[in-house]
Structures are given as C-alpha cells and as structure tokens.
CSV table of C-alpha atoms in Angstrom, one decimal:
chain,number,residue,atom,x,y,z
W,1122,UNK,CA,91.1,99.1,111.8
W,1123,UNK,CA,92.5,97.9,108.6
W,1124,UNK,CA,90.3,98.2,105.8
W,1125,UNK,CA,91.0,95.4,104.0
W,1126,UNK,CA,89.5,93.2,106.9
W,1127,UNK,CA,85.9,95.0,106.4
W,1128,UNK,CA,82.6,93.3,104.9
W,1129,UNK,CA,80.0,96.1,103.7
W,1130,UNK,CA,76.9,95.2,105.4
W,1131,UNK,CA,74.9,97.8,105.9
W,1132,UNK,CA,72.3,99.2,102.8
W,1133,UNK,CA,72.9,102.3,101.6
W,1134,UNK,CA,69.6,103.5,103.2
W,1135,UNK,CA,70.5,103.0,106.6
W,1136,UNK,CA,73.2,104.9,106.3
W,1137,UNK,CA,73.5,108.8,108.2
W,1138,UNK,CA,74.1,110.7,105.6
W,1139,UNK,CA,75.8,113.5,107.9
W,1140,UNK,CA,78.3,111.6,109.1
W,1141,UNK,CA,79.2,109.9,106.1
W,1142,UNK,CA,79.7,112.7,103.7
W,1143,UNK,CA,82.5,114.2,107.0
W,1144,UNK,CA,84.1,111.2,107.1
W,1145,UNK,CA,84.4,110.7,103.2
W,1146,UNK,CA,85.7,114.4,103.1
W,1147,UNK,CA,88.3,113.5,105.8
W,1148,UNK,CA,89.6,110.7,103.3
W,1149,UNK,CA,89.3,113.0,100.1
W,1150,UNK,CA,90.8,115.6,101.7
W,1151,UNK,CA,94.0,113.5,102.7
W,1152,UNK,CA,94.0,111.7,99.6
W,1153,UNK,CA,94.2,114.9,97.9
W,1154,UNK,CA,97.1,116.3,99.8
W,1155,UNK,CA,99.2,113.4,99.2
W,1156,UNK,CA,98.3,113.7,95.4
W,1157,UNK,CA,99.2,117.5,95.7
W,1158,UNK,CA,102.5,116.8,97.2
W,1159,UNK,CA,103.4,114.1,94.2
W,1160,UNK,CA,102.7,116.1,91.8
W,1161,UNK,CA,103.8,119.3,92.5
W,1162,UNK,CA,107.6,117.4,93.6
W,1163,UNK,CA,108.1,116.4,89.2
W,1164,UNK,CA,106.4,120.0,88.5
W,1165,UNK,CA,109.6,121.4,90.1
W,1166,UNK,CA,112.2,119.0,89.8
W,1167,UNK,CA,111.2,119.6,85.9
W,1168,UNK,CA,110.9,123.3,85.5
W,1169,UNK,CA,113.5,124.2,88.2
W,1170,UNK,CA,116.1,121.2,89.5
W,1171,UNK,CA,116.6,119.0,86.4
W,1172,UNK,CA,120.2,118.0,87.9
W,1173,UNK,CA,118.1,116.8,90.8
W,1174,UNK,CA,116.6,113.7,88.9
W,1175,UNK,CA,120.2,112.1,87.6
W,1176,UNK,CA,121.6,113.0,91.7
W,1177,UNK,CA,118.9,110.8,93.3
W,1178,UNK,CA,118.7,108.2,90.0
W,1179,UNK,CA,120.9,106.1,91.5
W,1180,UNK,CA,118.9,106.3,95.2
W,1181,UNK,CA,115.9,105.1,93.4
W,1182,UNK,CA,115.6,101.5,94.4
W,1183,UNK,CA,116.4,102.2,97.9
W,1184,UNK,CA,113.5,104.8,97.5
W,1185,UNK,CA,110.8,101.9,95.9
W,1186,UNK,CA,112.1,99.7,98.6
W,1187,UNK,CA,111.7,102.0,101.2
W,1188,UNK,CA,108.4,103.3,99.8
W,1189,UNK,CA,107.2,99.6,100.7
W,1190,UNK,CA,108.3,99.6,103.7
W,1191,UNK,CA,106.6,102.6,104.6
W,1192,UNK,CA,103.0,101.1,102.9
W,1193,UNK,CA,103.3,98.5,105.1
W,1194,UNK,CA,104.1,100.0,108.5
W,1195,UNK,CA,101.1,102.6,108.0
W,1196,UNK,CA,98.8,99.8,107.5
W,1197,UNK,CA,99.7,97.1,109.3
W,1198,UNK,CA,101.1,99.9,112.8
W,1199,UNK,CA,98.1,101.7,112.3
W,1200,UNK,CA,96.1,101.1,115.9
W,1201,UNK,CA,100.0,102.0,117.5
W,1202,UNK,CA,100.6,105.3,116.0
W,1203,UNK,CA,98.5,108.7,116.4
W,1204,UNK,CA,96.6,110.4,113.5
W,1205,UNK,CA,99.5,113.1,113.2
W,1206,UNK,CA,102.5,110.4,112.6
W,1207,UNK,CA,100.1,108.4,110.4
W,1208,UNK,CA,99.2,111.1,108.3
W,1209,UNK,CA,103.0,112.4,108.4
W,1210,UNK,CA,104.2,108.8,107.6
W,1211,UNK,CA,101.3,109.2,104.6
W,1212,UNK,CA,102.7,112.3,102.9
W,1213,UNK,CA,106.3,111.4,103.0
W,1214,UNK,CA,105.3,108.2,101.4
W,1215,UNK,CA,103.5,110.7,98.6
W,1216,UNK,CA,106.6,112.5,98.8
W,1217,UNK,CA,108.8,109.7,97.5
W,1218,UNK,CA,106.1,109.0,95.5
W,1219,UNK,CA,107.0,112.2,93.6
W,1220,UNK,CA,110.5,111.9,93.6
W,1221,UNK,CA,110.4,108.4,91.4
W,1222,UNK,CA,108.3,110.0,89.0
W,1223,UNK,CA,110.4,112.9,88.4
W,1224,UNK,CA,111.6,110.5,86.0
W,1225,UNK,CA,108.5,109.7,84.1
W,1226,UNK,CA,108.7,114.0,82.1
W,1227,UNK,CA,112.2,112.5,80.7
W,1228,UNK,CA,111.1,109.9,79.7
W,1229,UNK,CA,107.4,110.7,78.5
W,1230,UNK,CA,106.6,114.0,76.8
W,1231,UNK,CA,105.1,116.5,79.5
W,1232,UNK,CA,102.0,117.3,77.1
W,1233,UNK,CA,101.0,113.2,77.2
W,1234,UNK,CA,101.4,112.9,80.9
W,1235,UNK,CA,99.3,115.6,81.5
W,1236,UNK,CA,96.6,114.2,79.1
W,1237,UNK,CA,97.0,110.9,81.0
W,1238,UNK,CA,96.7,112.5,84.4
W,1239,UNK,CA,93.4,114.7,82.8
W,1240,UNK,CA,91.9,111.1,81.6
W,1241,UNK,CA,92.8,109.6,84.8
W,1242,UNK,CA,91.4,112.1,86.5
W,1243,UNK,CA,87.7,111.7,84.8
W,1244,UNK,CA,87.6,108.0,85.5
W,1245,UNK,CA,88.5,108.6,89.2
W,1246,UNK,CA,85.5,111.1,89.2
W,1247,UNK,CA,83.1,109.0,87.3
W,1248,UNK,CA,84.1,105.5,88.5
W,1249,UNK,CA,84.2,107.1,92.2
W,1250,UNK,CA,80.2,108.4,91.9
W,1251,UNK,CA,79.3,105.3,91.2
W,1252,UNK,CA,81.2,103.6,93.8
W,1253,UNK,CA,79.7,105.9,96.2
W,1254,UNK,CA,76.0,106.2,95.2
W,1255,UNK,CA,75.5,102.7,94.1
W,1256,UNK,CA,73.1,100.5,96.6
W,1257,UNK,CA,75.1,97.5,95.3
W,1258,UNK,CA,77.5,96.3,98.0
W,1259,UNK,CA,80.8,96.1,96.2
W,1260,UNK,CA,83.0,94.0,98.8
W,1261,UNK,CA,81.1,90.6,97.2
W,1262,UNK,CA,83.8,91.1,94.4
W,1263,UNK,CA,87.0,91.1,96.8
W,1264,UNK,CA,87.7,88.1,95.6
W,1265,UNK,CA,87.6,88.8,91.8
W,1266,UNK,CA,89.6,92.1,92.6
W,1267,UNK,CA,92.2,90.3,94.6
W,1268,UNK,CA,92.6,87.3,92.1
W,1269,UNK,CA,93.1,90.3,88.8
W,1270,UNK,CA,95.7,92.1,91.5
W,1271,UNK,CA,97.8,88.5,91.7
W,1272,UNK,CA,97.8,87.9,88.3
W,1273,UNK,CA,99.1,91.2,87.4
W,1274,UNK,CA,101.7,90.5,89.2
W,1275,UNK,CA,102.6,87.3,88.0
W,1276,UNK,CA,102.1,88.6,84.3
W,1277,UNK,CA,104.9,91.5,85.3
W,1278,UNK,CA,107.5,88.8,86.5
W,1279,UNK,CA,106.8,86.6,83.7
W,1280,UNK,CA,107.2,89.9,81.4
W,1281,UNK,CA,110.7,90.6,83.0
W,1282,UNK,CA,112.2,88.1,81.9
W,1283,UNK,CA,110.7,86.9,78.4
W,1284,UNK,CA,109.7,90.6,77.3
W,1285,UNK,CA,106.9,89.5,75.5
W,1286,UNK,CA,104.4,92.9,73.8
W,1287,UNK,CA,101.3,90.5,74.2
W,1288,UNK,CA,102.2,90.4,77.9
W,1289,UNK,CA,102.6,93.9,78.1
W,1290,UNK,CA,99.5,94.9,76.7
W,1291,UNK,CA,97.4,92.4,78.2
W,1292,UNK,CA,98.6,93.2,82.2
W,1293,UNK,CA,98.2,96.9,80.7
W,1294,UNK,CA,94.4,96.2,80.0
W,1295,UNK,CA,93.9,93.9,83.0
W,1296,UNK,CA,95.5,97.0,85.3
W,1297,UNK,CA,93.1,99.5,84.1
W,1298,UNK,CA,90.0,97.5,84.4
W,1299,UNK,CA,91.0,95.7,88.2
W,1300,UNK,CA,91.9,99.4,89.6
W,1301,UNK,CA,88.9,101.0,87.8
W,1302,UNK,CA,87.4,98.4,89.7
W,1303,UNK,CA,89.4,98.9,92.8
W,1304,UNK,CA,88.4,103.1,93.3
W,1305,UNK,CA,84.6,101.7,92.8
W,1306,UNK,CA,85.3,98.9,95.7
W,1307,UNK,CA,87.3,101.6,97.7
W,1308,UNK,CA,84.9,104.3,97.8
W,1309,UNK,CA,81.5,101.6,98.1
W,1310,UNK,CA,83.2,100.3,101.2
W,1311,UNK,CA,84.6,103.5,102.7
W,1312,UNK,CA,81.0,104.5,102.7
W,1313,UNK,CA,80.0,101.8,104.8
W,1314,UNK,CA,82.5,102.0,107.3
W,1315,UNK,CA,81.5,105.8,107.6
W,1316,UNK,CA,78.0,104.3,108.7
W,1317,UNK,CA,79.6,102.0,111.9
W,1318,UNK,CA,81.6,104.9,112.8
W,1319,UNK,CA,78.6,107.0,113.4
W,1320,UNK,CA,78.2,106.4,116.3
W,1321,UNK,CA,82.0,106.5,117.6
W,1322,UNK,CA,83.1,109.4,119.8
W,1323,UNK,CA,86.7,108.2,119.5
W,1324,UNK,CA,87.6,111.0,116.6
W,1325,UNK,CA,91.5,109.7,116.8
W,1326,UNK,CA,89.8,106.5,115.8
W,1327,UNK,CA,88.2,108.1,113.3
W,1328,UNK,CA,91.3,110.7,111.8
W,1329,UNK,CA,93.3,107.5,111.4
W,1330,UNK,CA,90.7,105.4,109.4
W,1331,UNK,CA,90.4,108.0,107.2
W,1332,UNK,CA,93.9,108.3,106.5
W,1333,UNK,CA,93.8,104.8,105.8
W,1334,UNK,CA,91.2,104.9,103.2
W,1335,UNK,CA,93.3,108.2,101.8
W,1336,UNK,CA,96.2,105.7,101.3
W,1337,UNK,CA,94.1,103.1,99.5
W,1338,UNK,CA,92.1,105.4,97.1
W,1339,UNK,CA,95.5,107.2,96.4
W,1340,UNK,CA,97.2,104.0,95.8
W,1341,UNK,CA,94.4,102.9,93.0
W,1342,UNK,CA,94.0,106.6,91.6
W,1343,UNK,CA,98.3,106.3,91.1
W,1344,UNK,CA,98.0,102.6,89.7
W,1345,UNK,CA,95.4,103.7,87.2
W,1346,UNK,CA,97.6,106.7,86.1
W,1347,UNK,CA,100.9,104.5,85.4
W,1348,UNK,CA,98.9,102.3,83.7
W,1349,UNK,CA,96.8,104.5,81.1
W,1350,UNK,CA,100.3,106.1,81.1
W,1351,UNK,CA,101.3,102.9,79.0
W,1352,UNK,CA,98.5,103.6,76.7
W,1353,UNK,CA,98.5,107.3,76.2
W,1354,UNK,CA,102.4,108.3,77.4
W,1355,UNK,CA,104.3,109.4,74.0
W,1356,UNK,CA,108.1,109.0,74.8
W,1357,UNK,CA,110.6,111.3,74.0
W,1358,UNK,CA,113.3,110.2,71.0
C-alpha cells in the first residue's frame, strides 16, 4: 500500500474518470483537514495564547522527534491499522505540525507569512493541475526527485556546521524546484493508483490509501511553504 513502491503505468486515457476524481477528493479532502488543523493551531496560539509558544519552546525537539516517529509508523504500519487510527495518527501529526510553527509569527512578520502561504498556495494549485491532467507519466523522474531530496539534505548538514549564505541559498532554490516537482509527481501518480483501485470493493483499502497520499501531498505543500518562507519571510528586529 505504500505509495512510494508504485510505478504509473496506466495512460491517462484508460483511466475511469468516476472513480478517480472520488478517490482524489478523498486525498484532497484529508490533505485539507490536516492543513486546516496546522494553521488554525499558530492563528490561535498568536492572537489568543502567546505564553503558550515560550511553555512548549523547550518541548520542541521532543515534538520534531516525535513528529518523525509518527511519519514513519503511518507509512510504514499502514496495512495494520484501520482508516480511523490512520487518519487520527494523520491529524495529530498536523497537529504538532502546528504547534512548531507557532514559532515561525515571532520570528517572521505575520503579513510575510501570509504572503508566503498565498504564493505557496498558487503553485500548489497550478503545479497540481498539471500533475493531474498531464498524459506524461511522472514516476520516470523518481529518481531525479529522490537524488535533489538527498542532496538537500546533505547541503543542510554541511550548512550546520560551516554556515555558509551560498549554501543557504542554493538548498533554498534546489527545495523549491524538487518539491514543486514533488506535488506534480504526487498528484500524476495518485491518479494512477485511483485507476487500479477501480475496481476494488475493499473501501478500508481504499480510505487508507487516500490518507496516505493526504500525508504525502501535505508533506510537499508544507516543504514548499518553509522554503519560499526563506525567500519571502521578512523577520521581525
């Protein structure tokens, strides 16, 4: 069930166009709700619980860490839990989510974070129509996508420790173009799943995958904010 083990090949033609349009609302919908839930957690922690923030500052690792963990027992206990505990497991992870970047309106002024999410927001669209209606099957650059996700990495741990602004700026460009690329990927490949699963009268089956997919297109829609953040966040003095 995990959808990084999938190879698109089906054409777009083929496809029923029924089924696939439910299943990609099923995704939408959950990715959505976890998106809801980490935005409106900073809306109020700003606006109503300030004192919140510098109470669970010092929890914040443990958070990240545990945010992880929780990535990684949705995705790799999938097949063992039911669509409710996945999808529960799925919004405290957003939950979390929300509570870390509480942080980011003290750091950043409110007015550029919310031009960041606006511009982040427009690229999701756009990049995700595309994704969706192209005929092109995308998973032929999995390879390319996983190489740019590696060496981000490796470009942050360098960065840690020499603190270099060509670094910076370069794993800052790099992000934005391998998770524009990623939400394209996503999307292209969700849509072929939703074709093998036409046929499946096992709608658990079907629930979970969809909160799968939720997780992965809210995971690249979040990377692509933080890192457009670095190029449009203005921080506070």
């Amino acid at each position: 069930m995990n959808l990084n083990n999938y190879e698109g090949r089906v054409s777009y033609n083929e496809m029923d166009t029924e089924v696939s349009n439910s299943f990609i609302r099923k995704v939408f919908l959950n990715m959505i709700g976890g998106l809801v839930i980490t935005t409106l957690v900073p809306i109020y922690v700003f606006f109503f619980n300030q004192e919140l923030v510098y109470t669970l500052a010092s929890y914040f690792k443990v958070i990240a860490i545990a945010e992880m963990a929780l990535v990684f027992f949705l995705s790799l206990g999938i097949n063992k839990m039911s669509s409710t505990t996945a999808r529960l497991v799925f919004f405290i992870y957003s939950l979390m989510n929300g509570i870390l970047f509480s942080s980011l309106a003290f750091v950043f002024h409110p007015i550029s974070i919310l031009y960041t999410l606006g511009v982040t927001v427009i690229m999701f669209v756009v990049i995700g129509i595309y994704g969706y209606t192209t005929k092109e099957d995308l998973t032929k650059y999995s390879k390319f996508l996983m190489t740019g996700l590696i060496t981000i990495i490796i470009i942050s741990l360098i960065n840690l420790f020499i603190g270099a602004p060509l670094l910076y700026w370069a794993g800052t460009i790099l992000g934005v173009v391998i998770f524009s690329g990623l939400i394209a990927f996503d999307i292209n490949r969700i849509k072929y799943i939703a074709y093998e699963i036409a046929g499946n009268n096992d709608d658990e089956m079907v629930e979970k995958m969809g909160i799968i997919g939720a997780l992965n297109l809210y995971l690249d829609f979040i990377n692509l904010f933080l890192y457009l953040l670095r190029i449009f966040g203005k921080k506070r003095n």
